[in-house]
Short mmCIF file of C-alpha atoms in Angstrom, two decimals:
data_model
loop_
_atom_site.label_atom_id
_atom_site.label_comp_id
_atom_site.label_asym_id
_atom_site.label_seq_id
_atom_site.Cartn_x
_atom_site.Cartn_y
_atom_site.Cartn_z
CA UNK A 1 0.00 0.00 0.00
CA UNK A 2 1.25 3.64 -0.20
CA UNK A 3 3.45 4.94 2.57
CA UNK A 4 3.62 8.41 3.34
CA UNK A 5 4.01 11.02 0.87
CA UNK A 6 5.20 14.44 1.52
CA UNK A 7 5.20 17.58 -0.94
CA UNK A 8 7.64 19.39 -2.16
CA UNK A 9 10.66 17.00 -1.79
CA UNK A 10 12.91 19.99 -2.34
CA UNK A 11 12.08 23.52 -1.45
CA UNK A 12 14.39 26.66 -1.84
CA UNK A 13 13.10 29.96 -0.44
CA UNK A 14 14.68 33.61 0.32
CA UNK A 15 14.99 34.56 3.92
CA UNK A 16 12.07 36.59 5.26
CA UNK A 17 9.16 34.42 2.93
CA UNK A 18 6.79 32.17 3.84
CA UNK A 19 6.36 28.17 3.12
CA UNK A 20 3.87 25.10 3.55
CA UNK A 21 5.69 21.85 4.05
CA UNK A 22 2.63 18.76 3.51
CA UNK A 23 2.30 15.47 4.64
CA UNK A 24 -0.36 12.85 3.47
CA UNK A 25 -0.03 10.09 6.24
CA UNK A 26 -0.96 6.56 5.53
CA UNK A 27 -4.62 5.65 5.34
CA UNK A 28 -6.58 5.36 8.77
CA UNK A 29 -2.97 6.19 10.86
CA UNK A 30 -4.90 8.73 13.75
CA UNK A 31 -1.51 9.83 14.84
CA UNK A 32 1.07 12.24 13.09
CA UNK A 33 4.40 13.47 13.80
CA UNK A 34 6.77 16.14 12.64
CA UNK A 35 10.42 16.14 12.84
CA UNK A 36 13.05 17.82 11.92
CA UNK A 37 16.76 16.70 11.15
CA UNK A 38 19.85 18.42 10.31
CA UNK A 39 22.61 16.45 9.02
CA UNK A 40 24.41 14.42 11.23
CA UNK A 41 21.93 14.66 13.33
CA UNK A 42 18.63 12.45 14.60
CA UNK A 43 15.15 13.74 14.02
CA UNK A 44 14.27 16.36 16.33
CA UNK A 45 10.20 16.23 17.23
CA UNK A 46 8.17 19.28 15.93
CA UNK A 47 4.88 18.37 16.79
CA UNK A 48 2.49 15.39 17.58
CA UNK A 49 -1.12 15.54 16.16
CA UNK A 50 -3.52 12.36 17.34
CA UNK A 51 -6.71 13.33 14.78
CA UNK A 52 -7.34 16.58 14.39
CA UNK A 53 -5.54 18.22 17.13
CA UNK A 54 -2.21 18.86 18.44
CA UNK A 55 -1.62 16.39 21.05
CA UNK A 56 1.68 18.41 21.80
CA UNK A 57 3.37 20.80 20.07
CA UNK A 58 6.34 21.60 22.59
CA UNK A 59 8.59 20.51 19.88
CA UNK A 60 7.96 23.99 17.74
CA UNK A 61 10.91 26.17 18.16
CA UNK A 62 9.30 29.46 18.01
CA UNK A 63 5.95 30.94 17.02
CA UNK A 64 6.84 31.15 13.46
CA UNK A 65 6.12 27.44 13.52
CA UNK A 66 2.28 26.39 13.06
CA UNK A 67 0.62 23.10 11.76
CA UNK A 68 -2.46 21.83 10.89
CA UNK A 69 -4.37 19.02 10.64
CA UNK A 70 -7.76 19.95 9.90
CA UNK A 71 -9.65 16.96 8.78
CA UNK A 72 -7.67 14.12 10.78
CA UNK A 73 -5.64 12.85 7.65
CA UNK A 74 -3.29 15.82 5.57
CA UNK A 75 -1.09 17.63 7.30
CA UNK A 76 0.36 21.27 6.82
CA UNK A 77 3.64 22.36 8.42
CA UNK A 78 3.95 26.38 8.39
CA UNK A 79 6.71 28.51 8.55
CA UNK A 80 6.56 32.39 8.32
CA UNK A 81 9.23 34.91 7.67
CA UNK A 82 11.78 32.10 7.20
CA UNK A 83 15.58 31.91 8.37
CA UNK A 84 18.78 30.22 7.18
CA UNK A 85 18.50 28.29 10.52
CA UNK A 86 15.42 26.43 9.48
CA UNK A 87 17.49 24.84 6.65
CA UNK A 88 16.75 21.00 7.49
CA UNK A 89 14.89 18.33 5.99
CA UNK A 90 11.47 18.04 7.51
CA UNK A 91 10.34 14.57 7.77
CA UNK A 92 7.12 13.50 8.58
CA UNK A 93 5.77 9.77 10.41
CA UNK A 94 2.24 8.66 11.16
CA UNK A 95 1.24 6.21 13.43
CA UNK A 96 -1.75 3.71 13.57
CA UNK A 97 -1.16 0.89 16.31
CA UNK A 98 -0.67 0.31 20.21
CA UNK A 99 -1.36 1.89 23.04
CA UNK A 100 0.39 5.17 24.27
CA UNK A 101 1.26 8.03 22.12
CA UNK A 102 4.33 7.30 20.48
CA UNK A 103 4.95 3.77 18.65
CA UNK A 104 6.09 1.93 15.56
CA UNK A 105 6.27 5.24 12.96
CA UNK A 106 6.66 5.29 9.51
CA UNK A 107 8.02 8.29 7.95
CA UNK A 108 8.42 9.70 4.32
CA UNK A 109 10.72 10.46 2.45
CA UNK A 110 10.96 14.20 3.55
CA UNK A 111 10.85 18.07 2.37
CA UNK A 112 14.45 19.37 1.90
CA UNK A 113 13.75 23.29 3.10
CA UNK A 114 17.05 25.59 1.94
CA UNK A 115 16.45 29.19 3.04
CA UNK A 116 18.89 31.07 1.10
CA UNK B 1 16.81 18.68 29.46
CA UNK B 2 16.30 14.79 29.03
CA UNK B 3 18.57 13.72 26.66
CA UNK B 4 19.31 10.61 24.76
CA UNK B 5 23.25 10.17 24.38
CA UNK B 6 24.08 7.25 21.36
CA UNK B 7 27.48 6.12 20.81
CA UNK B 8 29.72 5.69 19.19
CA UNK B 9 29.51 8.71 16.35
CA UNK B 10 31.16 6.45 13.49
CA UNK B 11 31.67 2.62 13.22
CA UNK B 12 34.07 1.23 10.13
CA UNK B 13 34.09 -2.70 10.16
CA UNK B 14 35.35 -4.76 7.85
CA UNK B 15 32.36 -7.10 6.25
CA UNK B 16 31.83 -10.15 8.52
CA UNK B 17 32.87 -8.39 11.86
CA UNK B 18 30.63 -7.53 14.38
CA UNK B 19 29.08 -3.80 14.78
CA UNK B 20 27.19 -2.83 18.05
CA UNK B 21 25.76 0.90 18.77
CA UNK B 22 24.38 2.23 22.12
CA UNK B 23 21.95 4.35 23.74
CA UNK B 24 21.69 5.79 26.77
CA UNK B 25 19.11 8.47 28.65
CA UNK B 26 19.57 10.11 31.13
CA UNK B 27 16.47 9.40 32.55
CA UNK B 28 14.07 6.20 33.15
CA UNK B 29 12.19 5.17 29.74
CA UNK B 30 8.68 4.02 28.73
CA UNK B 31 9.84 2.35 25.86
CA UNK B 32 12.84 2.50 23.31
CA UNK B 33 12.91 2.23 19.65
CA UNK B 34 15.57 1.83 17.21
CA UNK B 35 15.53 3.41 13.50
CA UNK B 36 17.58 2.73 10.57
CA UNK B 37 18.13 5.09 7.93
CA UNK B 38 19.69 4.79 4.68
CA UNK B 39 21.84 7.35 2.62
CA UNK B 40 20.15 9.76 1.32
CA UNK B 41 17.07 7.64 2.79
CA UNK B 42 14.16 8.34 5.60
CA UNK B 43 14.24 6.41 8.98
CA UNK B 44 12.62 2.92 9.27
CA UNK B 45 11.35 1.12 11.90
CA UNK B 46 13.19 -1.60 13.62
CA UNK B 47 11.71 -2.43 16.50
CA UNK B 48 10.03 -1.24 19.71
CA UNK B 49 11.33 -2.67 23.54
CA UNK B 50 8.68 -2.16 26.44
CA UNK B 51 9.92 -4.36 29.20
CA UNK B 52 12.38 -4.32 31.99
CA UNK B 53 16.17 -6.17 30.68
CA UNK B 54 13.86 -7.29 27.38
CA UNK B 55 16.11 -9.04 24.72
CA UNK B 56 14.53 -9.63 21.02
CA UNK B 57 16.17 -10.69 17.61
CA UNK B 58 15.68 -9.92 14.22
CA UNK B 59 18.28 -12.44 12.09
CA UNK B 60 21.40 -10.97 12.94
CA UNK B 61 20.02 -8.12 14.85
CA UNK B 62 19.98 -8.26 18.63
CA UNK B 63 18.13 -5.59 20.73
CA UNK B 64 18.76 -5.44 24.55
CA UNK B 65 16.78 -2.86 26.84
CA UNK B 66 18.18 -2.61 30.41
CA UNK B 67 17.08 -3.81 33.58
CA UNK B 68 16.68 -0.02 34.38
CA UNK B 69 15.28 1.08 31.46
CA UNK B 70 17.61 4.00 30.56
CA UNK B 71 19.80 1.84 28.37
CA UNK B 72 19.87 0.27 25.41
CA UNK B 73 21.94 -1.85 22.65
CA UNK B 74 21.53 -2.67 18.77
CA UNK B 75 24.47 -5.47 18.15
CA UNK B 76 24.92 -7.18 14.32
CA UNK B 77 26.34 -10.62 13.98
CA UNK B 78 28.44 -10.68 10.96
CA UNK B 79 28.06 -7.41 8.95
CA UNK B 80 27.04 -7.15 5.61
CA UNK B 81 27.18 -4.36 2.99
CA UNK B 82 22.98 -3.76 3.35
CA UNK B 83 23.82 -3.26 6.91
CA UNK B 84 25.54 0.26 5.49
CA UNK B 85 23.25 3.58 7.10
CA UNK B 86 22.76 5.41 10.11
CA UNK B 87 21.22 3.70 13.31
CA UNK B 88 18.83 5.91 15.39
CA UNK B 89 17.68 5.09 19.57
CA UNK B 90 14.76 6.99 20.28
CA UNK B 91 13.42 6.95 23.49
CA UNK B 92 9.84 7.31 24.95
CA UNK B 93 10.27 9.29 28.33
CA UNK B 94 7.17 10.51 30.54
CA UNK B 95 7.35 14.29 30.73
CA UNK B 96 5.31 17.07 32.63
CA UNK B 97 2.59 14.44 32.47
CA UNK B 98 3.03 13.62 28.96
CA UNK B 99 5.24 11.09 26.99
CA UNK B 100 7.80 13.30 25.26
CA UNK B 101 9.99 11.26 22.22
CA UNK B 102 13.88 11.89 22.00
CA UNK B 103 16.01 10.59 18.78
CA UNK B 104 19.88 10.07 19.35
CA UNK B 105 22.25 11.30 17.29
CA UNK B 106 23.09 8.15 15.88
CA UNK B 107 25.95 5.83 14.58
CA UNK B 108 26.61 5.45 11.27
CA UNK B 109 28.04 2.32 10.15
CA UNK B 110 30.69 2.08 7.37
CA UNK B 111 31.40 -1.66 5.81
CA UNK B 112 34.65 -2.13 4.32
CA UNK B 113 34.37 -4.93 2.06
#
């Protein structure tokens, strides 16, 4: 079946604009996660949606960050006035079995952001 | 903060040796996970341990959790070159009454053939 899919794969903006990063999860996974990973480094959490809301967004490093999840499925990852520091690729995971918040994830293939 | 220290950085092994990576948090765990992740690739799910000094294989892959749940190993018998990526811990951690998730930096595994 199809995994999850994330649009744009590559994404070069000017400092100062704005972008939407999106994530289709797999079909019928409730739970949704953003991360974000430099290189050489592990996924660092964003944000954790379980349906339509934000089950905890402590992740976000600043209020330029905002998601969405509106209907329980897509997700949209929001960044305003953009900085050479958020140069990363933004991966996305959902999650559909267990118990507890965070278990077996399975990500796509990520959004390379490049804020020139 | 919590934090979730993985070492070592780098790991070169000839094909056929052993490689073994580990993870360690600073505090008590709810559960640990490990990740794989290709070149130029996305992480993928290993496997998940729960329990208390749990031990489970996968082939050549054996995954220990410690008896205090704040440590953790991923160990390969015999190397091969699709064992070639970057091996991620992340542990689960309960945090201001919440679980709160925390990737390591990972080891990246060379094979020399």
């Amino acid at each position: 079946g199809a995994g999850v899919s994330q649009t744009p794969s590559n994404k070069v903006t000017e400092k100062g604009k704005y972008v939407e990063l999106r994530c289709d999860p797999i079909s019928g996974h409730t739970a949704l996660y953003w991360y974000r990973q430099s290189l050489g480094q592990g996924p660092e959490f964003l944000i954790y949606f379980q349906g339509t809301g934000a089950a905890d967004d402590s992740g976000l490093p600043n209020d330029r960050f905002f998601a969405v999840r509106p209907e329980g499925s897509v997700s949209t990852l929001k960044i305003q006035r953009t900085e050479r520091g958020d140069s990363a690729v933004y991966l996305c995971a959902s999650s559909g079995r267990g118990q507890g918040s965070y278990n077996e994830q399975f990500f796509g293939p990520g959004t390379r952001l490049t804020v020139l | 903060g919590q934090q979730v220290m993985q070492i070592p950085q780098y790991q070169h092994v000839q094909e056929g040796e052993d490689f073994t990576t580990y993870c360690n948090s600073s505090t008590t765990l709810s559960n640990i996970q490990w990740y794989k992740q290709r070149p130029g690739g996305h992480p993928v799910f290993l496997i998940q341990l729960v329990k208390s000094g749990e031990v489970k294989k996968q082939k050549r892959l054996t995954f220990q959790f410690g008896e205090a749940k704040k440590n953790s190993s991923l160990h390969i018998t015999a190397t091969q070159t699709t064992d070639v990526g970057t091996y991620f811990c992340a542990g689960v951690m309960w945090e201001n009454r919440d679980d709160k998730i925390i990737f390591g930096k990972g080891t990246r595994l060379h094979i020399l053939p």
